[in-house]
Coordinates of C-alpha atoms and ligand atoms in Angstrom, one line a residue:
M1 CA 0.1 0.1 -0.1
H2 CA 1.5 3.5 -1.1
F3 CA -0.3 6.4 0.2
S4 CA -1.3 8.1 2.9
K5 CA -4.1 10.5 4.2
E6 CA -2.1 13.5 3.2
D7 CA -1.7 12.3 -0.7
F8 CA -5.2 13.3 -0.8
G9 CA -5.1 17.2 0.3
T10 CA -6.4 18.7 3.4
D11 CA -9.9 19.3 2.0
F12 CA -10.6 15.5 1.4
K13 CA -13.9 14.2 3.2
W14 CA -13.0 11.3 4.9
G15 CA -15.9 9.4 6.4
V16 CA -18.4 6.3 7.2
S17 CA -21.9 5.9 5.9
T18 CA -25.0 4.3 7.6
A19 CA -28.9 4.2 6.6
A20 CA -32.0 4.1 9.0
Y21 CA -33.4 1.0 8.5
Q22 CA -30.3 -0.8 8.3
I23 CA -29.1 0.0 11.6
E24 CA -31.7 1.9 14.0
G25 CA -34.0 -0.7 14.7
A26 CA -36.8 0.5 17.5
H27 CA -39.0 0.0 14.4
D28 CA -42.3 0.9 16.3
K29 CA -40.8 3.1 19.3
D30 CA -41.9 6.2 20.3
G31 CA -44.6 7.1 17.7
K32 CA -42.6 5.7 14.7
G33 CA -44.5 4.7 11.9
P34 CA -44.3 1.7 9.5
S35 CA -42.1 2.0 6.5
I36 CA -42.4 -0.2 3.4
W37 CA -39.3 -2.3 4.7
D38 CA -41.3 -2.8 7.9
S39 CA -44.2 -4.4 6.1
F40 CA -41.8 -6.3 3.5
S41 CA -39.6 -7.8 6.0
Q42 CA -42.5 -9.3 7.6
K43 CA -43.7 -11.1 4.5
K44 CA -43.0 -14.9 3.9
R45 CA -39.6 -15.8 2.1
K46 CA -38.8 -12.2 1.3
I47 CA -35.6 -11.5 3.3
T48 CA -33.0 -14.5 3.8
N49 CA -33.5 -16.6 7.0
G50 CA -36.7 -14.3 7.8
H51 CA -34.7 -11.8 9.2
N52 CA -36.0 -7.9 9.7
G53 CA -34.9 -4.9 11.1
N54 CA -37.0 -4.5 13.9
T55 CA -34.0 -4.5 16.5
A56 CA -31.2 -4.5 13.9
C57 CA -27.9 -2.5 15.5
D58 CA -30.2 -0.8 18.0
F59 CA -28.7 2.1 17.2
Y60 CA -31.6 4.1 18.4
E61 CA -30.6 3.0 22.1
H62 CA -26.7 2.8 21.2
Y63 CA -26.4 6.1 19.1
S64 CA -23.9 7.9 21.7
N65 CA -21.5 4.6 22.1
D66 CA -21.8 4.2 18.3
I67 CA -21.1 8.0 17.7
A68 CA -18.3 7.9 20.2
L69 CA -16.8 4.8 18.1
I70 CA -17.0 7.0 14.9
N71 CA -15.1 9.3 16.9
E72 CA -12.6 6.8 18.3
L73 CA -11.8 5.8 14.7
N74 CA -11.0 9.2 14.2
I75 CA -13.7 9.6 11.4
P76 CA -14.4 13.2 10.7
N77 CA -17.5 12.8 8.6
Y78 CA -20.7 10.6 9.3
R79 CA -23.5 10.3 6.8
F80 CA -26.7 8.6 7.9
S81 CA -30.3 8.8 6.7
I82 CA -33.3 10.2 8.1
S83 CA -36.2 7.6 8.4
W84 CA -39.1 9.4 7.0
S85 CA -41.9 7.7 8.9
R86 CA -40.2 8.2 12.4
I87 CA -40.7 11.8 11.9
L88 CA -44.1 11.7 9.8
P89 CA -45.2 8.4 10.6
N90 CA -48.2 8.6 8.0
G91 CA -45.6 10.3 5.2
T92 CA -47.2 13.8 5.7
G93 CA -49.3 15.8 8.1
A94 CA -48.7 15.3 11.8
I95 CA -45.1 15.3 13.1
N96 CA -43.9 12.7 15.5
F97 CA -41.7 15.0 17.5
K98 CA -39.8 12.5 19.6
G99 CA -38.3 11.2 16.3
I100 CA -37.3 14.5 15.4
D101 CA -35.6 14.7 19.3
F102 CA -33.9 11.7 18.0
Y103 CA -32.2 12.8 15.3
N104 CA -31.5 16.0 17.1
K105 CA -29.7 14.0 19.9
V106 CA -27.8 12.2 16.8
I107 CA -26.8 15.4 15.1
D108 CA -25.6 17.4 18.3
F109 CA -23.6 14.7 19.4
C110 CA -21.9 14.5 16.2
L111 CA -20.8 18.1 16.4
E112 CA -20.2 17.8 20.2
L113 CA -17.2 15.3 19.4
G114 CA -16.5 17.4 16.1
I115 CA -18.0 15.1 13.7
E116 CA -19.7 16.7 10.6
P117 CA -23.2 15.2 10.0
W118 CA -24.0 14.4 6.3
I119 CA -27.9 13.7 6.0
T120 CA -29.2 11.4 3.3
L121 CA -32.7 12.3 3.0
Y122 CA -34.4 8.9 1.5
H123 CA -32.4 5.7 1.7
W124 CA -35.5 3.3 0.9
D125 CA -37.6 3.3 3.8
L126 CA -40.9 5.1 2.4
P127 CA -43.6 5.5 4.9
D128 CA -46.0 2.5 4.7
A129 CA -49.1 5.0 4.4
L130 CA -47.6 6.4 1.4
Q131 CA -47.3 3.2 -0.3
K132 CA -50.9 2.4 0.4
K133 CA -51.3 5.2 -2.2
G134 CA -49.1 3.9 -5.0
G135 CA -45.7 5.0 -2.9
W136 CA -43.1 6.1 -6.0
A137 CA -45.4 5.2 -8.5
N138 CA -48.1 8.0 -7.4
R139 CA -46.9 11.6 -9.2
Q140 CA -48.2 12.7 -5.5
V141 CA -45.0 11.6 -4.3
I142 CA -43.4 14.5 -5.5
N143 CA -45.7 16.8 -2.8
W144 CA -45.5 13.9 -0.1
F145 CA -41.4 14.3 -0.6
S146 CA -41.4 18.0 -0.6
E147 CA -43.3 18.5 2.5
Y148 CA -40.8 15.8 4.3
V149 CA -37.6 17.7 3.0
H150 CA -38.9 20.9 4.4
C151 CA -39.7 19.3 7.4
C152 CA -36.0 18.0 7.7
I153 CA -34.7 21.5 7.0
K154 CA -37.1 23.3 9.4
Y155 CA -35.7 20.7 12.2
F156 CA -32.2 19.8 11.3
G157 CA -31.0 22.6 8.8
D158 CA -29.4 25.2 11.3
R159 CA -27.0 22.6 12.2
V160 CA -26.3 20.1 9.0
R161 CA -24.7 21.6 5.9
H162 CA -24.3 18.3 3.9
W163 CA -27.0 17.0 2.1
M164 CA -27.7 13.9 0.0
V165 CA -31.2 14.0 -1.6
L166 CA -31.7 10.4 -2.5
N167 CA -29.5 7.1 -2.0
E168 CA -29.1 4.8 -5.5
P169 CA -32.6 5.6 -6.7
M170 CA -31.8 3.0 -9.6
V171 CA -31.8 0.5 -6.8
F172 CA -35.0 1.1 -4.9
T173 CA -36.8 1.9 -8.0
G174 CA -35.6 -1.2 -9.8
A175 CA -35.3 -3.8 -7.2
G176 CA -38.5 -2.6 -5.5
Y177 CA -40.5 -1.6 -8.1
F178 CA -39.7 -3.7 -11.3
L179 CA -37.9 -7.0 -9.9
G180 CA -39.9 -6.9 -6.5
V181 CA -37.0 -8.2 -4.5
H182 CA -36.8 -5.2 -2.3
A183 CA -39.7 -3.1 -0.9
P184 CA -42.5 -2.9 -1.9
G185 CA -42.1 -5.8 -3.7
K186 CA -43.8 -4.5 -7.0
L187 CA -43.0 -6.0 -10.5
G188 CA -43.7 -4.9 -13.9
L189 CA -42.5 -2.0 -16.3
S190 CA -45.2 0.5 -15.8
S191 CA -44.5 0.5 -12.2
F192 CA -40.7 0.9 -12.7
L193 CA -41.2 3.8 -15.1
A194 CA -43.6 5.8 -13.0
A195 CA -41.6 5.3 -9.8
A196 CA -38.2 5.8 -12.0
H197 CA -39.8 9.3 -13.2
H198 CA -41.0 10.4 -10.1
A199 CA -37.9 9.6 -8.1
A200 CA -36.1 11.5 -10.8
M201 CA -38.4 14.5 -10.1
C202 CA -37.8 14.5 -6.5
Q203 CA -33.9 14.2 -6.9
A204 CA -34.0 17.5 -8.6
E205 CA -37.0 19.1 -6.7
G206 CA -35.3 18.1 -3.2
G207 CA -32.3 20.0 -4.4
R208 CA -34.4 23.0 -5.2
I209 CA -36.0 22.9 -1.9
L210 CA -32.3 23.0 -0.1
R211 CA -31.0 25.5 -2.2
S212 CA -33.8 27.7 -1.7
F213 CA -33.2 27.8 2.2
Q214 CA -29.4 28.0 2.3
S215 CA -27.2 29.0 -0.4
D216 CA -24.0 27.8 1.4
Y217 CA -25.5 23.9 1.8
R218 CA -23.4 21.5 0.1
I219 CA -26.1 19.7 -2.0
G220 CA -25.5 16.4 -3.5
T221 CA -27.4 13.0 -4.4
T222 CA -25.9 9.4 -4.9
F223 CA -25.5 6.7 -7.5
S224 CA -24.8 3.3 -7.5
Y225 CA -22.3 3.2 -10.7
S226 CA -20.2 0.2 -11.8
D227 CA -17.9 -0.2 -14.9
I228 CA -19.9 -2.4 -17.1
D229 CA -17.7 -4.2 -19.5
P230 CA -19.1 -7.0 -22.4
L231 CA -18.4 -10.4 -21.2
R232 CA -16.8 -11.2 -24.8
E233 CA -14.8 -8.2 -25.7
N234 CA -14.8 -9.0 -29.3
H235 CA -18.8 -9.8 -29.4
E236 CA -20.8 -7.2 -31.0
K237 CA -24.0 -8.2 -29.5
D238 CA -22.0 -8.3 -26.2
R239 CA -21.0 -5.0 -26.6
K240 CA -24.3 -3.2 -27.6
A241 CA -25.9 -5.3 -24.4
A242 CA -23.2 -3.8 -22.2
I243 CA -24.2 -0.3 -23.6
K244 CA -27.9 -0.8 -23.0
M245 CA -26.9 -2.1 -19.3
D246 CA -25.2 0.9 -18.7
A247 CA -27.9 3.1 -19.8
L248 CA -30.3 1.4 -17.3
L249 CA -27.7 1.1 -14.4
N250 CA -25.7 3.9 -14.6
R251 CA -27.1 7.0 -16.6
L252 CA -30.9 6.5 -15.9
F253 CA -30.9 9.0 -13.2
L254 CA -27.6 10.8 -13.6
E255 CA -28.4 12.1 -17.1
P256 CA -31.8 13.9 -16.5
L257 CA -30.2 15.4 -13.5
L258 CA -27.5 17.1 -15.6
G259 CA -29.8 18.4 -18.0
M260 CA -29.6 15.8 -20.5
G261 CA -32.8 13.9 -20.3
Y262 CA -33.5 10.0 -20.3
P263 CA -30.8 7.9 -22.1
A264 CA -33.7 6.3 -24.4
K265 CA -31.4 6.4 -27.4
D266 CA -29.3 3.6 -25.8
L267 CA -32.3 1.9 -24.3
K268 CA -35.4 2.2 -26.3
I269 CA -37.6 1.0 -23.9
L270 CA -36.9 3.8 -22.1
Q271 CA -39.1 6.1 -24.5
K272 CA -42.0 4.5 -22.5
I273 CA -41.1 6.9 -19.6
E274 CA -42.5 9.6 -21.9
R275 CA -46.2 8.5 -20.5
F276 CA -45.5 9.5 -17.0
M277 CA -43.9 13.1 -17.9
L278 CA -46.3 16.1 -17.9
D279 CA -45.2 19.4 -19.8
G280 CA -42.2 20.8 -18.1
D281 CA -40.9 17.8 -16.4
E282 CA -37.8 17.6 -18.6
Q283 CA -36.6 21.0 -17.1
K284 CA -37.6 20.1 -13.8
L285 CA -35.7 17.0 -13.9
A286 CA -32.5 19.0 -14.0
F287 CA -30.9 20.4 -11.1
E288 CA -27.0 22.0 -10.7
M289 CA -25.7 19.7 -7.6
D290 CA -22.5 20.7 -5.4
F291 CA -21.6 17.1 -5.6
I292 CA -22.4 13.8 -7.0
G293 CA -21.9 10.5 -4.9
L294 CA -20.4 7.7 -6.2
Q295 CA -21.4 4.3 -4.8
N296 CA -19.0 1.7 -6.2
Y297 CA -18.6 -2.0 -5.2
T298 CA -17.7 -4.1 -8.2
R299 CA -17.8 -4.1 -11.7
E300 CA -20.4 -6.0 -14.1
K301 CA -19.9 -8.0 -17.0
V302 CA -22.9 -8.3 -19.4
C303 CA -23.8 -10.8 -22.4
Y304 CA -26.4 -10.6 -24.8
A305 CA -29.5 -12.5 -23.7
P306 CA -32.0 -12.5 -26.5
L307 CA -34.9 -13.7 -23.9
M308 CA -34.4 -11.2 -21.3
P309 CA -37.6 -8.9 -21.6
F310 CA -36.9 -5.1 -22.6
I311 CA -33.2 -5.2 -22.3
Q312 CA -31.8 -8.3 -24.2
A313 CA -29.0 -8.3 -22.1
K314 CA -27.9 -9.8 -18.4
I315 CA -25.3 -9.8 -15.7
V316 CA -23.0 -12.7 -15.4
K317 CA -22.7 -13.3 -11.7
A318 CA -19.1 -13.3 -10.7
N319 CA -19.0 -17.0 -9.1
K320 CA -20.6 -18.0 -12.7
R321 CA -17.2 -16.4 -14.0
K322 CA -15.1 -17.7 -11.5
V323 CA -13.6 -14.6 -10.4
E324 CA -12.8 -13.6 -6.8
H325 CA -16.1 -12.2 -5.0
T326 CA -17.6 -11.2 -1.8
L327 CA -20.4 -12.8 0.1
M328 CA -22.8 -10.7 -2.1
N329 CA -21.2 -12.2 -5.2
W330 CA -19.7 -9.1 -6.6
E331 CA -16.5 -9.6 -8.1
V332 CA -13.6 -7.8 -6.3
Y333 CA -12.1 -5.7 -8.7
P334 CA -10.7 -2.4 -7.6
P335 CA -9.8 -0.7 -10.8
S336 CA -13.9 -0.5 -11.4
I337 CA -13.7 2.7 -8.9
Y338 CA -11.2 4.2 -10.8
K339 CA -13.0 3.7 -14.2
A340 CA -16.2 5.0 -12.8
L341 CA -14.7 8.3 -11.5
K342 CA -12.7 9.1 -14.7
R343 CA -15.9 8.5 -16.5
L344 CA -18.0 10.8 -14.1
N345 CA -15.3 13.3 -14.5
T346 CA -16.0 13.2 -18.3
Y347 CA -19.3 15.0 -17.7
S348 CA -18.5 18.8 -17.5
S349 CA -21.4 19.4 -15.3
I350 CA -20.4 17.5 -12.6
K351 CA -18.7 20.0 -10.0
E352 CA -17.3 17.3 -7.6
I353 CA -17.6 13.8 -7.0
L354 CA -17.5 12.2 -3.6
V355 CA -17.1 8.3 -3.2
T356 CA -20.3 8.0 -0.6
E357 CA -20.3 4.4 -0.4
N358 CA -17.5 1.5 -1.0
G359 CA -16.9 -1.3 1.1
A360 CA -17.3 -5.2 1.0
A361 CA -18.9 -8.2 2.9
F362 CA -16.8 -11.1 3.9
A363 CA -17.3 -14.1 6.2
D364 CA -15.7 -12.4 9.2
Q365 CA -14.7 -14.7 12.5
V366 CA -14.5 -13.5 16.1
V367 CA -11.4 -15.4 17.5
D368 CA -10.6 -14.0 21.1
N369 CA -12.7 -10.9 21.0
E370 CA -10.9 -9.9 17.7
V371 CA -12.1 -9.9 14.1
D372 CA -9.0 -9.9 11.7
D373 CA -10.7 -9.2 8.7
K374 CA -7.9 -9.2 6.3
E375 CA -9.8 -9.5 3.0
R376 CA -12.2 -6.4 3.7
L377 CA -8.5 -4.4 5.0
Q378 CA -7.2 -5.1 1.6
Y379 CA -10.4 -4.5 -0.4
L380 CA -10.5 -1.0 1.3
Q381 CA -6.7 -0.3 0.5
D382 CA -6.9 -1.3 -3.3
H383 CA -9.8 0.7 -3.8
I384 CA -8.6 3.7 -2.1
A385 CA -5.0 3.5 -4.2
Q386 CA -7.5 4.0 -7.0
V387 CA -9.2 6.6 -6.0
L388 CA -5.9 8.1 -5.7
Q389 CA -4.6 7.1 -9.0
A390 CA -7.8 9.0 -10.2
K391 CA -7.1 11.8 -8.6
K392 CA -3.5 12.5 -9.4
E393 CA -5.0 11.9 -12.9
G394 CA -7.2 15.0 -12.5
V395 CA -10.3 13.6 -11.5
N396 CA -12.2 15.9 -9.2
V397 CA -13.1 13.7 -6.6
K398 CA -13.3 15.2 -3.0
G399 CA -14.1 12.6 -0.3
Y400 CA -14.4 8.9 0.4
F401 CA -16.8 7.3 2.9
V402 CA -16.6 3.4 3.7
W403 CA -19.7 1.6 3.5
T404 CA -19.9 0.6 6.6
L405 CA -19.5 1.5 9.9
M406 CA -21.0 -1.7 11.7
D407 CA -22.5 -4.8 10.3
N408 CA -26.0 -4.3 9.8
F409 CA -29.3 -5.3 7.9
E410 CA -28.3 -6.1 4.5
W411 CA -31.9 -5.8 3.0
A412 CA -33.0 -8.8 1.0
E413 CA -30.0 -10.7 2.4
G414 CA -30.6 -9.9 5.9
F415 CA -27.9 -10.2 8.6
H416 CA -25.7 -12.3 6.9
P417 CA -23.2 -10.4 4.8
R418 CA -21.4 -8.2 7.2
F419 CA -20.0 -5.0 5.5
G420 CA -18.7 -3.1 9.0
L421 CA -15.5 -1.5 10.1
I422 CA -17.1 -2.9 13.5
H423 CA -18.4 -6.2 14.1
V424 CA -21.8 -6.6 15.9
D425 CA -23.0 -9.3 17.8
F426 CA -26.9 -9.0 17.0
A427 CA -28.1 -10.9 19.8
T428 CA -26.0 -8.8 22.8
Q429 CA -25.3 -5.7 20.7
K430 CA -21.6 -6.0 21.7
R431 CA -19.5 -4.1 19.3
I432 CA -16.0 -5.2 18.1
I433 CA -13.6 -2.9 16.1
K434 CA -12.2 -5.2 13.3
S435 CA -8.7 -5.1 11.8
S436 CA -10.1 -2.9 8.9
G437 CA -11.5 -0.4 11.4
K438 CA -8.3 -0.4 13.1
W439 CA -6.3 0.4 9.9
Y440 CA -8.8 3.2 8.9
K441 CA -8.4 4.7 12.4
Q442 CA -4.5 4.7 11.7
L443 CA -4.9 6.0 8.1
L444 CA -7.0 8.6 9.2
A445 CA -4.6 9.8 12.2
N446 CA -1.7 9.9 9.8
Q447 CA 0.1 6.8 11.7
L448 CA 0.2 4.3 9.2
P449 CA 3.5 2.3 9.4
Ligands
LIG1 O1 -26.4 -2.0 2.0 C1 -26.2 -1.1 0.6 C2 -26.4 0.3 0.9 O2 -27.8 0.6 1.7 C3 -26.8 0.8 -0.2 N1 -25.7 0.6 -1.3 C4 -24.9 -0.7 -1.1 C5 -25.0 -1.3 0.1 C6 -24.3 -2.6 0.1 O3 -25.3 -3.2 -0.4

């Protein structure tokens, strides 16, 4: 490993990311309303091992201890999300002030310890009451979301300067409204295209609302973004398939935000999104963010698949390709983050890029109260080295946040894939800082050997 914190410059933001449903627990405490993940995870066979986030890491009760751990790891920036239904139990209308108090305590304790809070407004846990009215597939969501954003600014906006509007819209609309494997478990093209368009509208609208309150807020939004290559480089049909997959997975939400419209030229089926567009929407999809959050874990290899509806392309998973992979069956391929950064940098309207998530799930073992997670440590070192390389080559990358602080509820995969810098025993809520966490601590203290 050939880098130190200093190589990245003093204005580089180092941090760690989490999300409300994955860590908070307290699913029905103190007036919180149910979210789509509360109800989805109660359904049979939706989550591996029948797990749910009812308790998760119980961050709701352990937040001060966990933020103290962030401080102990020398991490200066903490990205977390607000649970919409904790502060607005029905999604709109009556406010739950106990929920507001909770996030105020989190924010205040971060600030007391000198940790900068970064808020993600939406990380997948839509209030269930809104899903009963169609959720993201109902255009009304733009109004519901605006009310929620105003509420967050009103109660937290005096102390929080860094905001991200959405977390990975492609994942929550694709997995939640097309494939049905994430909450709310909907299937089909229509529900997906409607949800996608409304999420893209909210992405920009959220930015505008934030900007209208404070001109010095730092406003961004995050995207899952991977290097996508054809399975067989010289195979024309695979190349075309990779272009389509890239339009869907990497460009669908990014390009309208940048004022370029939906990438329907490269993926014809996206023309059907027009059904959900009203006059003036094209302009409203655009907003000038201060930064784009890149969330990168792996690369994808794609082949031509004539039977695959709408796209005629499919991802060939890492185990099928017999390449090194994590517990998520994601290939370990550090150049993906470098290539993603270089490619994002080609969009002249992107002002700044921050890596807002990067990390890996491996089968950790607790031995004598220690977790020596060599694979994760190597993964982080290799990926951070690639970020540095991109930066040296002129990419305007200004931050790196590890996914994630501690092992948590990994959505449809339950608690099995552990991504944390800190090990969590979910039965006792005991935390153990892993070797990767100790290494990150040293990196951030500029004390690496
Ligand atoms: O756990 C998720 C997170 O919620 C969003 N980005 C990817 C992570 C790993 O799957």
